[in-house]
Amino acid sequence: MKSIINEPSTDFHLRINEESFSIPAEILKRNLNKLERSVKLRTDEISVLLNKVNELMDSNTLENDKSAVLEINKIIKKVDRLEKELLKTKDEEYDILMRIQERISFFKELEHAKSLTSRELLIGWYQKYTNLLIGDYLVRNSKSEIKKDDDTGCYNNDGSLFLKQQHMEKLLDYDIIINANIISNSLIKHNDIGPLLTWIHDNTQYLKSIKSTLDFDARLQEYLQLLSKDNYKEAINCFQLHLVKFISTHSLEIQQAAGFLLYHKSRCIYQNGTTNNPMKTPINSSMMNTEDSSKYNSLYLHFFNKELPTAYKEHDAFFTNSETKLELSGFGNLNKSNNYSNLFDECRWKKLNDIFLREYYQMYGISKNEPLLIYLSLGISSLKTKDCLHKKEITTSENKELDFYLNSKVISNKCPVCSNEFRNIAKEMPYAHHIESILYENPIMLPNGNVYDKEQLEKLAAQVTERGLYNISSEEIIDPIDKQVYLKSSFVKMYPT
Amino acid sequence: MAHLLNSLDSGYQSFYIDKNKDETWLSRTYNDTHEFKIQLKKLKAHLNKCIQDAEEDELNATGNVKNINNEKEILKRAKKRGLVISKLNKASRQWNNNVTKQVKLSGIQYNKFKNQTNMKSHNGDLDSVYINKISEEYKNDIYLAIGYHIARYGLGEMQTVKRNEIETYLKDVYGLDEKVAAIYISMTEKINNIKTYNTKDCINDYDKNSDIYFEIYLLDIMILIKDKNILTTLEYLRKSTSRSFFNNKSSIIVEKISPFLTKVMLGLEVENIDELLNQQVDICVDLVSKDYCKQNKISFDSSLFSIILSGIISLQFFIKYNNIQKALHVDWTTKNELPFNVKLPESVSKFHSIFICPVLKEETTIENPPYSLPCHHVISRKALDKLSKNGTISFKCPYCPVAATISKTMKVNFILL
């Protein structure tokens, strides 16, 4: 099929928009996997119950029959629960299938426009497509907070609201991205790791299959978060429950994490637990007392399952030389106290968020970069001429009305690259490559060196006269740049190649 | 032929077992499970009845005397009880088999479709051509561009009807200036008026000799014809048509309005009036918005749309180039300019004149502007310097035999109106 405006084929668009179909396909698979597990679970439970019923009925006594009825009740309850899960999955399936159907129709519209070689329909389609890209961008980069719609229970942001206004919500899996946003926001804005942990729990298998370190990174952050709140009990609990199992793959980090507890706690002990930011407090070893020392001992015992080495029992030695000693005790190159300070750094949250988003987007096959930005980058480059972004020198005349007309209506340029909204971005983009001049039918030069299209100049002269802005005779034209009137006889026909 | 689209479509169709009934394996599983539950409840009721009857019998049974009737009842009951057990087992087995099978089939279907969605070409995707990244610091610019885009096309879809609400929305979310927003909102109102056949105010905005006036006039007539209001139609025609009016459009009047008139006079229906009306609305909307944009110095296509459309068109070439580059291990020739040409539609791209120096094959710039030779051929400053050995010698025009010296050349400026 021939393209109308040099646009790509429908299949090319499909390839580029693979996500429109692979994401729903992935959601279907995930939902079914979940369902499959419950079906297995419930059918097994029901089989067991059914065996029980059969056993009870075998004995053929009234009492056992009654018990059998109770067991059947249990079966009904199990079936009922499964029915509800099935209903949910079935409704989800319906929703997803509708999305797929809508998307197929969307691309059929493109194919239809192409088959009719209708420029209007094609442009109309691309406008819809642009709105879709905008929706995607806004969903990912919403400036407003995510809000829950109480009527539908849906979460909305700038993007989903925009898509709904445009009746395009089925064309984009915005819920998937908003879900990621919710987890992201809780990490970055609230330093709350809960939603991420839930997500990790639900997707353990996937994360394992891609050998992701997200689980470890999240647990480490949880542990650090607990420490920063001086919640040692929970921190140790977290360490034992979730971190120790990574010892074979992350031994260095785990050592560091364990060391950090000692380090952090020691500082808090010095400050009698009053400090909130131990990193900024200088060590004052003279404040150490015996009681604290024994606490230390027990902590050390707890982590390393051995006595604190004698050298460390001497408080001064431990704390004044802690950096070198820690190195000896196996903290490797992470010995310097400075290396601990980055453990409380805010950027850890951002890093964790980056890892999460990477895994999340990869799981659904969502592109890393916003397609809108990609198309903008390509588009600006393919449009940017060497003439773009330059302010033109404009001469003024004494006729203000004429100046206004000429400056605003005639020589004002509506080039998208030069527009206020894109000029800053465009500065950094490469220029388009042209192999042929793009000029006009009848280029003529005025005595001042300005070259115009002859017809356009004549038209302009007529308009200016018609509007009563200036009286130009039929032998003359006006140059809208320098506002001078020239005789048509001064025209020089140009031969630019 | 959109091969991928067709195969996706047929892949989608096969989610449904029965094409007319919209039934998937999963919805069948749900239905079967629902049925099974009902059956279980029924069987339970039967069993309960058996138990109840047996209990009643026991209560009624006096002493050791058993009557024959009762024995018959017991037998019947035993049979019924046996039936319940076997039905229970059979139904469970069947349900179990069905559910397991259907979930499995569903999974097979899903996998098949999932494989079909593997369409990404190995030759490159969007991310692979995203070389000049747009950093996050431009978020406000992007938002503004989106705001203009929405103002230009999207307001018609907006549910909020109040003018100031839309203004506030565009300002708060996208940072659009209220004055600018107002220009777009007025345009949307104009367009909506046409779409709702409310043309009275609109038509008076235009000169009676203009194309727009004529098209709206035509629309009016079609609206009247659609309403089958013969008298009003004729009255409207009589009132508005004078001899001088539509002088140059008489052929169009004959071609477009006469068939309507004839049918109206004969009391016949214009069959495709709805379709014609829609087409006419589109024509009017297009003309009115073009005129409006021109009058108000706003561009007809939003800058965002023009750029996106250009980006979509150029994407194919970016990918192609990437592949060539990969295969030949060559780097981009210049970082500052794309290494290939993309042909874009004029409507989104023709805003500047472009002059390629025929000698250097480079686009002229401010630093290297075009110069006219005495023969009125044009070359760039750098080419001029080269040919004239920095102005020291006279030289021949590369296109004709006329000789030139640098003093006889003139700097020119191509301006696109």
PDB file of N, CA and C in Angstrom, chain A residues 46-111:
ATOM      1  N   ILE A  46     -10.975 -29.596  47.495  1.00  0.00           N
ATOM      2  CA  ILE A  46     -12.294 -30.184  47.284  1.00  0.00           C
ATOM      3  C   ILE A  46     -12.195 -31.704  47.165  1.00  0.00           C
ATOM      4  N   SER A  47     -11.150 -32.183  46.498  1.00  0.00           N
ATOM      5  CA  SER A  47     -10.965 -33.635  46.388  1.00  0.00           C
ATOM      6  C   SER A  47     -10.845 -34.274  47.767  1.00  0.00           C
ATOM      7  N   VAL A  48     -10.066 -33.627  48.626  1.00  0.00           N
ATOM      8  CA  VAL A  48      -9.893 -34.145  49.974  1.00  0.00           C
ATOM      9  C   VAL A  48     -11.237 -34.202  50.694  1.00  0.00           C
ATOM     10  N   LEU A  49     -11.979 -33.088  50.574  1.00  0.00           N
ATOM     11  CA  LEU A  49     -13.283 -33.020  51.233  1.00  0.00           C
ATOM     12  C   LEU A  49     -14.230 -34.075  50.681  1.00  0.00           C
ATOM     13  N   LEU A  50     -14.148 -34.267  49.372  1.00  0.00           N
ATOM     14  CA  LEU A  50     -15.035 -35.228  48.728  1.00  0.00           C
ATOM     15  C   LEU A  50     -14.727 -36.640  49.221  1.00  0.00           C
ATOM     16  N   ASN A  51     -13.445 -36.938  49.368  1.00  0.00           N
ATOM     17  CA  ASN A  51     -13.070 -38.244  49.915  1.00  0.00           C
ATOM     18  C   ASN A  51     -13.659 -38.450  51.295  1.00  0.00           C
ATOM     19  N   LYS A  52     -13.596 -37.382  52.060  1.00  0.00           N
ATOM     20  CA  LYS A  52     -14.157 -37.419  53.408  1.00  0.00           C
ATOM     21  C   LYS A  52     -15.653 -37.734  53.349  1.00  0.00           C
ATOM     22  N   VAL A  53     -16.341 -37.034  52.456  1.00  0.00           N
ATOM     23  CA  VAL A  53     -17.786 -37.256  52.298  1.00  0.00           C
ATOM     24  C   VAL A  53     -18.032 -38.716  51.968  1.00  0.00           C
ATOM     25  N   ASN A  54     -17.265 -39.235  51.010  1.00  0.00           N
ATOM     26  CA  ASN A  54     -17.453 -40.624  50.597  1.00  0.00           C
ATOM     27  C   ASN A  54     -17.224 -41.593  51.742  1.00  0.00           C
ATOM     28  N   GLU A  55     -16.163 -41.304  52.503  1.00  0.00           N
ATOM     29  CA  GLU A  55     -15.885 -42.178  53.669  1.00  0.00           C
ATOM     30  C   GLU A  55     -17.041 -42.179  54.643  1.00  0.00           C
ATOM     31  N   LEU A  56     -17.520 -40.960  54.933  1.00  0.00           N
ATOM     32  CA  LEU A  56     -18.619 -40.818  55.891  1.00  0.00           C
ATOM     33  C   LEU A  56     -19.868 -41.524  55.400  1.00  0.00           C
ATOM     34  N   MET A  57     -20.125 -41.370  54.121  1.00  0.00           N
ATOM     35  CA  MET A  57     -21.335 -41.958  53.570  1.00  0.00           C
ATOM     36  C   MET A  57     -21.237 -43.480  53.530  1.00  0.00           C
ATOM     37  N   ASP A  58     -20.011 -43.957  53.386  1.00  0.00           N
ATOM     38  CA  ASP A  58     -19.800 -45.405  53.331  1.00  0.00           C
ATOM     39  C   ASP A  58     -20.363 -46.106  54.555  1.00  0.00           C
ATOM     40  N   SER A  59     -20.165 -45.449  55.698  1.00  0.00           N
ATOM     41  CA  SER A  59     -20.593 -46.109  56.930  1.00  0.00           C
ATOM     42  C   SER A  59     -22.115 -46.151  57.065  1.00  0.00           C
ATOM     43  N   ASN A  60     -22.781 -45.297  56.304  1.00  0.00           N
ATOM     44  CA  ASN A  60     -24.234 -45.340  56.221  1.00  0.00           C
ATOM     45  C   ASN A  60     -24.934 -45.228  57.577  1.00  0.00           C
ATOM     46  N   THR A  61     -24.503 -44.273  58.366  1.00  0.00           N
ATOM     47  CA  THR A  61     -25.244 -44.002  59.607  1.00  0.00           C
ATOM     48  C   THR A  61     -25.774 -42.592  59.522  1.00  0.00           C
ATOM     49  N   LEU A  62     -26.827 -42.364  60.274  1.00  0.00           N
ATOM     50  CA  LEU A  62     -27.465 -41.056  60.228  1.00  0.00           C
ATOM     51  C   LEU A  62     -26.490 -39.969  60.674  1.00  0.00           C
ATOM     52  N   GLU A  63     -25.768 -40.314  61.743  1.00  0.00           N
ATOM     53  CA  GLU A  63     -24.816 -39.335  62.279  1.00  0.00           C
ATOM     54  C   GLU A  63     -23.787 -38.948  61.225  1.00  0.00           C
ATOM     55  N   ASN A  64     -23.199 -39.976  60.601  1.00  0.00           N
ATOM     56  CA  ASN A  64     -22.164 -39.705  59.598  1.00  0.00           C
ATOM     57  C   ASN A  64     -22.735 -38.988  58.384  1.00  0.00           C
ATOM     58  N   ASP A  65     -23.986 -39.322  58.044  1.00  0.00           N
ATOM     59  CA  ASP A  65     -24.629 -38.603  56.942  1.00  0.00           C
ATOM     60  C   ASP A  65     -24.693 -37.118  57.247  1.00  0.00           C
ATOM     61  N   LYS A  66     -25.038 -36.843  58.526  1.00  0.00           N
ATOM     62  CA  LYS A  66     -25.116 -35.439  58.916  1.00  0.00           C
ATOM     63  C   LYS A  66     -23.750 -34.765  58.788  1.00  0.00           C
ATOM     64  N   SER A  67     -22.730 -35.485  59.230  1.00  0.00           N
ATOM     65  CA  SER A  67     -21.370 -34.929  59.095  1.00  0.00           C
ATOM     66  C   SER A  67     -21.037 -34.723  57.624  1.00  0.00           C
ATOM     67  N   ALA A  68     -21.502 -35.657  56.789  1.00  0.00           N
ATOM     68  CA  ALA A  68     -21.232 -35.537  55.354  1.00  0.00           C
ATOM     69  C   ALA A  68     -21.845 -34.257  54.802  1.00  0.00           C
ATOM     70  N   VAL A  69     -23.047 -33.956  55.277  1.00  0.00           N
ATOM     71  CA  VAL A  69     -23.693 -32.725  54.811  1.00  0.00           C
ATOM     72  C   VAL A  69     -22.824 -31.519  55.169  1.00  0.00           C
ATOM     73  N   LEU A  70     -22.281 -31.584  56.385  1.00  0.00           N
ATOM     74  CA  LEU A  70     -21.404 -30.482  56.792  1.00  0.00           C
ATOM     75  C   LEU A  70     -20.200 -30.367  55.869  1.00  0.00           C
ATOM     76  N   GLU A  71     -19.662 -31.547  55.505  1.00  0.00           N
ATOM     77  CA  GLU A  71     -18.508 -31.534  54.597  1.00  0.00           C
ATOM     78  C   GLU A  71     -18.895 -30.980  53.218  1.00  0.00           C
ATOM     79  N   ILE A  72     -20.101 -31.387  52.772  1.00  0.00           N
ATOM     80  CA  ILE A  72     -20.561 -30.851  51.475  1.00  0.00           C
ATOM     81  C   ILE A  72     -20.673 -29.334  51.551  1.00  0.00           C
ATOM     82  N   ASN A  73     -21.140 -28.857  52.698  1.00  0.00           N
ATOM     83  CA  ASN A  73     -21.196 -27.414  52.896  1.00  0.00           C
ATOM     84  C   ASN A  73     -19.837 -26.770  52.705  1.00  0.00           C
ATOM     85  N   LYS A  74     -18.850 -27.444  53.268  1.00  0.00           N
ATOM     86  CA  LYS A  74     -17.481 -26.915  53.118  1.00  0.00           C
ATOM     87  C   LYS A  74     -17.110 -26.873  51.637  1.00  0.00           C
ATOM     88  N   ILE A  75     -17.477 -27.948  50.924  1.00  0.00           N
ATOM     89  CA  ILE A  75     -17.167 -27.976  49.491  1.00  0.00           C
ATOM     90  C   ILE A  75     -17.833 -26.793  48.792  1.00  0.00           C
ATOM     91  N   ILE A  76     -19.122 -26.605  49.146  1.00  0.00           N
ATOM     92  CA  ILE A  76     -19.848 -25.502  48.490  1.00  0.00           C
ATOM     93  C   ILE A  76     -19.141 -24.183  48.749  1.00  0.00           C
ATOM     94  N   LYS A  77     -18.690 -24.033  49.992  1.00  0.00           N
ATOM     95  CA  LYS A  77     -17.986 -22.782  50.312  1.00  0.00           C
ATOM     96  C   LYS A  77     -16.730 -22.623  49.460  1.00  0.00           C
ATOM     97  N   LYS A  78     -16.000 -23.728  49.313  1.00  0.00           N
ATOM     98  CA  LYS A  78     -14.764 -23.668  48.508  1.00  0.00           C
ATOM     99  C   LYS A  78     -15.116 -23.335  47.058  1.00  0.00           C
ATOM    100  N   VAL A  79     -16.144 -24.011  46.550  1.00  0.00           N
ATOM    101  CA  VAL A  79     -16.539 -23.753  45.162  1.00  0.00           C
ATOM    102  C   VAL A  79     -16.962 -22.304  45.013  1.00  0.00           C
ATOM    103  N   ASP A  80     -17.654 -21.830  46.034  1.00  0.00           N
ATOM    104  CA  ASP A  80     -18.129 -20.459  45.989  1.00  0.00           C
ATOM    105  C   ASP A  80     -16.951 -19.484  45.917  1.00  0.00           C
ATOM    106  N   ARG A  81     -15.944 -19.788  46.723  1.00  0.00           N
ATOM    107  CA  ARG A  81     -14.771 -18.898  46.708  1.00  0.00           C
ATOM    108  C   ARG A  81     -14.092 -18.921  45.350  1.00  0.00           C
ATOM    109  N   LEU A  82     -13.959 -20.124  44.811  1.00  0.00           N
ATOM    110  CA  LEU A  82     -13.332 -20.235  43.496  1.00  0.00           C
ATOM    111  C   LEU A  82     -14.166 -19.518  42.440  1.00  0.00           C
ATOM    112  N   GLU A  83     -15.488 -19.652  42.592  1.00  0.00           N
ATOM    113  CA  GLU A  83     -16.389 -18.996  41.637  1.00  0.00           C
ATOM    114  C   GLU A  83     -16.145 -17.493  41.643  1.00  0.00           C
ATOM    115  N   LYS A  84     -15.963 -16.969  42.846  1.00  0.00           N
ATOM    116  CA  LYS A  84     -15.724 -15.526  42.937  1.00  0.00           C
ATOM    117  C   LYS A  84     -14.406 -15.149  42.261  1.00  0.00           C
ATOM    118  N   GLU A  85     -13.389 -15.960  42.520  1.00  0.00           N
ATOM    119  CA  GLU A  85     -12.099 -15.669  41.874  1.00  0.00           C
ATOM    120  C   GLU A  85     -12.235 -15.756  40.365  1.00  0.00           C
ATOM    121  N   LEU A  86     -12.971 -16.788  39.931  1.00  0.00           N
ATOM    122  CA  LEU A  86     -13.173 -16.943  38.489  1.00  0.00           C
ATOM    123  C   LEU A  86     -13.904 -15.748  37.906  1.00  0.00           C
ATOM    124  N   LEU A  87     -14.900 -15.293  38.650  1.00  0.00           N
ATOM    125  CA  LEU A  87     -15.676 -14.144  38.173  1.00  0.00           C
ATOM    126  C   LEU A  87     -14.752 -12.942  37.995  1.00  0.00           C
ATOM    127  N   LYS A  88     -13.886 -12.766  38.989  1.00  0.00           N
ATOM    128  CA  LYS A  88     -12.956 -11.630  38.936  1.00  0.00           C
ATOM    129  C   LYS A  88     -12.016 -11.771  37.729  1.00  0.00           C
ATOM    130  N   THR A  89     -11.439 -12.946  37.601  1.00  0.00           N
ATOM    131  CA  THR A  89     -10.500 -13.145  36.493  1.00  0.00           C
ATOM    132  C   THR A  89     -11.218 -13.039  35.155  1.00  0.00           C
ATOM    133  N   LYS A  90     -12.437 -13.564  35.123  1.00  0.00           N
ATOM    134  CA  LYS A  90     -13.203 -13.513  33.885  1.00  0.00           C
ATOM    135  C   LYS A  90     -13.507 -12.062  33.507  1.00  0.00           C
ATOM    136  N   ASP A  91     -13.881 -11.262  34.499  1.00  0.00           N
ATOM    137  CA  ASP A  91     -14.145  -9.847  34.218  1.00  0.00           C
ATOM    138  C   ASP A  91     -12.878  -9.126  33.771  1.00  0.00           C
ATOM    139  N   GLU A  92     -11.778  -9.475  34.429  1.00  0.00           N
ATOM    140  CA  GLU A  92     -10.513  -8.873  34.012  1.00  0.00           C
ATOM    141  C   GLU A  92     -10.184  -9.272  32.583  1.00  0.00           C
ATOM    142  N   GLU A  93     -10.416 -10.545  32.298  1.00  0.00           N
ATOM    143  CA  GLU A  93     -10.163 -11.021  30.943  1.00  0.00           C
ATOM    144  C   GLU A  93     -10.999 -10.238  29.937  1.00  0.00           C
ATOM    145  N   TYR A  94     -12.266 -10.044  30.289  1.00  0.00           N
ATOM    146  CA  TYR A  94     -13.159  -9.304  29.406  1.00  0.00           C
ATOM    147  C   TYR A  94     -12.604  -7.905  29.149  1.00  0.00           C
ATOM    148  N   ASP A  95     -12.197  -7.270  30.260  1.00  0.00           N
ATOM    149  CA  ASP A  95     -11.659  -5.916  30.149  1.00  0.00           C
ATOM    150  C   ASP A  95     -10.437  -5.886  29.224  1.00  0.00           C
ATOM    151  N   ILE A  96      -9.551  -6.858  29.426  1.00  0.00           N
ATOM    152  CA  ILE A  96      -8.325  -6.888  28.622  1.00  0.00           C
ATOM    153  C   ILE A  96      -8.651  -7.190  27.148  1.00  0.00           C
ATOM    154  N   LEU A  97      -9.571  -8.125  26.932  1.00  0.00           N
ATOM    155  CA  LEU A  97      -9.933  -8.460  25.551  1.00  0.00           C
ATOM    156  C   LEU A  97     -10.534  -7.250  24.842  1.00  0.00           C
ATOM    157  N   MET A  98     -11.309  -6.466  25.611  1.00  0.00           N
ATOM    158  CA  MET A  98     -11.877  -5.259  25.010  1.00  0.00           C
ATOM    159  C   MET A  98     -10.772  -4.281  24.617  1.00  0.00           C
ATOM    160  N   ARG A  99      -9.743  -4.222  25.474  1.00  0.00           N
ATOM    161  CA  ARG A  99      -8.616  -3.348  25.131  1.00  0.00           C
ATOM    162  C   ARG A  99      -7.987  -3.810  23.822  1.00  0.00           C
ATOM    163  N   ILE A 100      -7.761  -5.120  23.733  1.00  0.00           N
ATOM    164  CA  ILE A 100      -7.117  -5.647  22.517  1.00  0.00           C
ATOM    165  C   ILE A 100      -7.979  -5.334  21.302  1.00  0.00           C
ATOM    166  N   GLN A 101      -9.284  -5.567  21.468  1.00  0.00           N
ATOM    167  CA  GLN A 101     -10.192  -5.334  20.348  1.00  0.00           C
ATOM    168  C   GLN A 101     -10.147  -3.870  19.907  1.00  0.00           C
ATOM    169  N   GLU A 102     -10.198  -2.971  20.901  1.00  0.00           N
ATOM    170  CA  GLU A 102     -10.179  -1.545  20.614  1.00  0.00           C
ATOM    171  C   GLU A 102      -8.894  -1.157  19.871  1.00  0.00           C
ATOM    172  N   ARG A 103      -7.799  -1.779  20.294  1.00  0.00           N
ATOM    173  CA  ARG A 103      -6.517  -1.435  19.677  1.00  0.00           C
ATOM    174  C   ARG A 103      -6.432  -1.956  18.247  1.00  0.00           C
ATOM    175  N   ILE A 104      -6.970  -3.167  18.040  1.00  0.00           N
ATOM    176  CA  ILE A 104      -6.983  -3.685  16.671  1.00  0.00           C
ATOM    177  C   ILE A 104      -7.816  -2.762  15.788  1.00  0.00           C
ATOM    178  N   SER A 105      -8.973  -2.338  16.319  1.00  0.00           N
ATOM    179  CA  SER A 105      -9.814  -1.421  15.536  1.00  0.00           C
ATOM    180  C   SER A 105      -9.076  -0.130  15.243  1.00  0.00           C
ATOM    181  N   PHE A 106      -8.309   0.325  16.232  1.00  0.00           N
ATOM    182  CA  PHE A 106      -7.560   1.573  16.065  1.00  0.00           C
ATOM    183  C   PHE A 106      -6.595   1.466  14.882  1.00  0.00           C
ATOM    184  N   PHE A 107      -5.880   0.370  14.812  1.00  0.00           N
ATOM    185  CA  PHE A 107      -4.933   0.220  13.711  1.00  0.00           C
ATOM    186  C   PHE A 107      -5.643  -0.098  12.392  1.00  0.00           C
ATOM    187  N   LYS A 108      -6.841  -0.689  12.524  1.00  0.00           N
ATOM    188  CA  LYS A 108      -7.631  -0.894  11.300  1.00  0.00           C
ATOM    189  C   LYS A 108      -8.050   0.444  10.706  1.00  0.00           C
ATOM    190  N   GLU A 109      -8.314   1.400  11.584  1.00  0.00           N
ATOM    191  CA  GLU A 109      -8.668   2.748  11.102  1.00  0.00           C
ATOM    192  C   GLU A 109      -7.533   3.321  10.262  1.00  0.00           C
ATOM    193  N   LEU A 110      -6.321   3.101  10.718  1.00  0.00           N
ATOM    194  CA  LEU A 110      -5.159   3.591   9.959  1.00  0.00           C
ATOM    195  C   LEU A 110      -5.112   2.929   8.588  1.00  0.00           C
ATOM    196  N   GLU A 111      -5.292   1.609   8.624  1.00  0.00           N
ATOM    197  CA  GLU A 111      -5.259   0.846   7.383  1.00  0.00           C
ATOM    198  C   GLU A 111      -6.370   1.325   6.441  1.00  0.00           C
TER     199      GLU A 111
END
